[in-house]
Amino acid sequence: MNKLDVQNAILNAMTPYLDDDQLYQLKNTLIEQLYGMNIVEEETRLSVVVIKNVLLNI
């Protein structure tokens, strides 16, 4: 997921709650505030924890 994907996800999530002018302002604000930033998707691995002989997948 890159910066544009994040911006679009936010805009899509907010679309039902905002009118066209508000969405336009939100889009411009996201572009301005995220300018020069890198968005990197973090990968995590599944952890396995054993507590008192009980296997828990976390």
mmCIF file with all atom_site columns, C-alpha atoms in Angstrom:
data_model
loop_
_atom_site.group_PDB
_atom_site.id
_atom_site.type_symbol
_atom_site.label_atom_id
_atom_site.label_alt_id
_atom_site.label_comp_id
_atom_site.label_asym_id
_atom_site.label_entity_id
_atom_site.label_seq_id
_atom_site.pdbx_PDB_ins_code
_atom_site.Cartn_x
_atom_site.Cartn_y
_atom_site.Cartn_z
_atom_site.occupancy
_atom_site.B_iso_or_equiv
_atom_site.pdbx_formal_charge
_atom_site.auth_seq_id
_atom_site.auth_comp_id
_atom_site.auth_asym_id
_atom_site.auth_atom_id
_atom_site.pdbx_PDB_model_num
ATOM 1  C CA . MET A 1 1  ? 0.000   0.000   0.000  1.00 0.00 ? 1  MET A CA 1
ATOM 2  C CA . ASN A 1 2  ? 1.511   3.322   -1.019 1.00 0.00 ? 2  ASN A CA 1
ATOM 3  C CA . LYS A 1 3  ? 0.669   6.911   -0.087 1.00 0.00 ? 3  LYS A CA 1
ATOM 4  C CA . LEU A 1 4  ? -1.916  7.269   -2.856 1.00 0.00 ? 4  LEU A CA 1
ATOM 5  C CA . ASP A 1 5  ? -3.637  4.059   -1.720 1.00 0.00 ? 5  ASP A CA 1
ATOM 6  C CA . VAL A 1 6  ? -3.846  5.408   1.841  1.00 0.00 ? 6  VAL A CA 1
ATOM 7  C CA . GLN A 1 7  ? -5.254  8.738   0.650  1.00 0.00 ? 7  GLN A CA 1
ATOM 8  C CA . ASN A 1 8  ? -7.862  6.963   -1.472 1.00 0.00 ? 8  ASN A CA 1
ATOM 9  C CA . ALA A 1 9  ? -8.810  4.615   1.368  1.00 0.00 ? 9  ALA A CA 1
ATOM 10 C CA . ILE A 1 10 ? -9.390  7.590   3.670  1.00 0.00 ? 10 ILE A CA 1
ATOM 11 C CA . LEU A 1 11 ? -11.408 9.451   1.036  1.00 0.00 ? 11 LEU A CA 1
ATOM 12 C CA . ASN A 1 12 ? -13.510 6.359   0.283  1.00 0.00 ? 12 ASN A CA 1
ATOM 13 C CA . ALA A 1 13 ? -14.177 5.795   3.979  1.00 0.00 ? 13 ALA A CA 1
ATOM 14 C CA . MET A 1 14 ? -15.243 9.421   4.482  1.00 0.00 ? 14 MET A CA 1
ATOM 15 C CA . THR A 1 15 ? -17.354 9.752   1.301  1.00 0.00 ? 15 THR A CA 1
ATOM 16 C CA . PRO A 1 16 ? -20.675 8.845   2.988  1.00 0.00 ? 16 PRO A CA 1
ATOM 17 C CA . TYR A 1 17 ? -20.158 11.547  5.618  1.00 0.00 ? 17 TYR A CA 1
ATOM 18 C CA . LEU A 1 18 ? -18.902 14.492  3.562  1.00 0.00 ? 18 LEU A CA 1
ATOM 19 C CA . ASP A 1 19 ? -20.264 16.527  0.670  1.00 0.00 ? 19 ASP A CA 1
ATOM 20 C CA . ASP A 1 20 ? -18.239 17.160  -2.499 1.00 0.00 ? 20 ASP A CA 1
ATOM 21 C CA . ASP A 1 21 ? -16.668 20.395  -1.236 1.00 0.00 ? 21 ASP A CA 1
ATOM 22 C CA . GLN A 1 22 ? -15.620 18.761  2.027  1.00 0.00 ? 22 GLN A CA 1
ATOM 23 C CA . LEU A 1 23 ? -14.145 15.769  0.199  1.00 0.00 ? 23 LEU A CA 1
ATOM 24 C CA . TYR A 1 24 ? -12.207 18.126  -2.057 1.00 0.00 ? 24 TYR A CA 1
ATOM 25 C CA . GLN A 1 25 ? -10.827 19.945  0.991  1.00 0.00 ? 25 GLN A CA 1
ATOM 26 C CA . LEU A 1 26 ? -9.961  16.661  2.709  1.00 0.00 ? 26 LEU A CA 1
ATOM 27 C CA . LYS A 1 27 ? -8.137  15.433  -0.389 1.00 0.00 ? 27 LYS A CA 1
ATOM 28 C CA . ASN A 1 28 ? -6.088  18.629  -0.627 1.00 0.00 ? 28 ASN A CA 1
ATOM 29 C CA . THR A 1 29 ? -5.301  18.546  3.083  1.00 0.00 ? 29 THR A CA 1
ATOM 30 C CA . LEU A 1 30 ? -4.115  14.936  2.869  1.00 0.00 ? 30 LEU A CA 1
ATOM 31 C CA . ILE A 1 31 ? -1.898  15.797  -0.089 1.00 0.00 ? 31 ILE A CA 1
ATOM 32 C CA . GLU A 1 32 ? -0.421  18.816  1.712  1.00 0.00 ? 32 GLU A CA 1
ATOM 33 C CA . GLN A 1 33 ? 0.126   17.090  5.050  1.00 0.00 ? 33 GLN A CA 1
ATOM 34 C CA . LEU A 1 34 ? 1.605   13.910  3.602  1.00 0.00 ? 34 LEU A CA 1
ATOM 35 C CA . TYR A 1 35 ? 3.889   15.735  1.166  1.00 0.00 ? 35 TYR A CA 1
ATOM 36 C CA . GLY A 1 36 ? 7.452   14.491  1.510  1.00 0.00 ? 36 GLY A CA 1
ATOM 37 C CA . MET A 1 37 ? 6.462   11.559  3.706  1.00 0.00 ? 37 MET A CA 1
ATOM 38 C CA . ASN A 1 38 ? 7.009   7.935   2.884  1.00 0.00 ? 38 ASN A CA 1
ATOM 39 C CA . ILE A 1 39 ? 4.378   5.389   3.809  1.00 0.00 ? 39 ILE A CA 1
ATOM 40 C CA . VAL A 1 40 ? 5.764   1.897   4.210  1.00 0.00 ? 40 VAL A CA 1
ATOM 41 C CA . GLU A 1 41 ? 3.630   -1.134  4.843  1.00 0.00 ? 41 GLU A CA 1
ATOM 42 C CA . GLU A 1 42 ? 4.958   -3.061  7.797  1.00 0.00 ? 42 GLU A CA 1
ATOM 43 C CA . GLU A 1 43 ? 5.178   -6.828  7.703  1.00 0.00 ? 43 GLU A CA 1
ATOM 44 C CA . THR A 1 44 ? 4.784   -8.797  10.872 1.00 0.00 ? 44 THR A CA 1
ATOM 45 C CA . ARG A 1 45 ? 5.192   -12.481 11.421 1.00 0.00 ? 45 ARG A CA 1
ATOM 46 C CA . LEU A 1 46 ? 2.866   -14.729 13.342 1.00 0.00 ? 46 LEU A CA 1
ATOM 47 C CA . SER A 1 47 ? 4.073   -15.209 16.920 1.00 0.00 ? 47 SER A CA 1
ATOM 48 C CA . VAL A 1 48 ? 3.649   -18.452 18.772 1.00 0.00 ? 48 VAL A CA 1
ATOM 49 C CA . VAL A 1 49 ? 3.571   -18.290 22.581 1.00 0.00 ? 49 VAL A CA 1
ATOM 50 C CA . VAL A 1 50 ? 3.443   -21.244 24.943 1.00 0.00 ? 50 VAL A CA 1
ATOM 51 C CA . ILE A 1 51 ? 2.000   -20.524 28.389 1.00 0.00 ? 51 ILE A CA 1
ATOM 52 C CA . LYS A 1 52 ? 1.658   -23.438 30.854 1.00 0.00 ? 52 LYS A CA 1
ATOM 53 C CA . ASN A 1 53 ? 1.737   -25.963 28.017 1.00 0.00 ? 53 ASN A CA 1
ATOM 54 C CA . VAL A 1 54 ? -1.077  -24.167 26.161 1.00 0.00 ? 54 VAL A CA 1
ATOM 55 C CA . LEU A 1 55 ? -0.228  -23.159 22.609 1.00 0.00 ? 55 LEU A CA 1
ATOM 56 C CA . LEU A 1 56 ? -1.531  -19.718 21.670 1.00 0.00 ? 56 LEU A CA 1
ATOM 57 C CA . ASN A 1 57 ? -1.306  -18.304 18.158 1.00 0.00 ? 57 ASN A CA 1
ATOM 58 C CA . ILE A 1 58 ? -0.986  -14.546 18.444 1.00 0.00 ? 58 ILE A CA 1
#
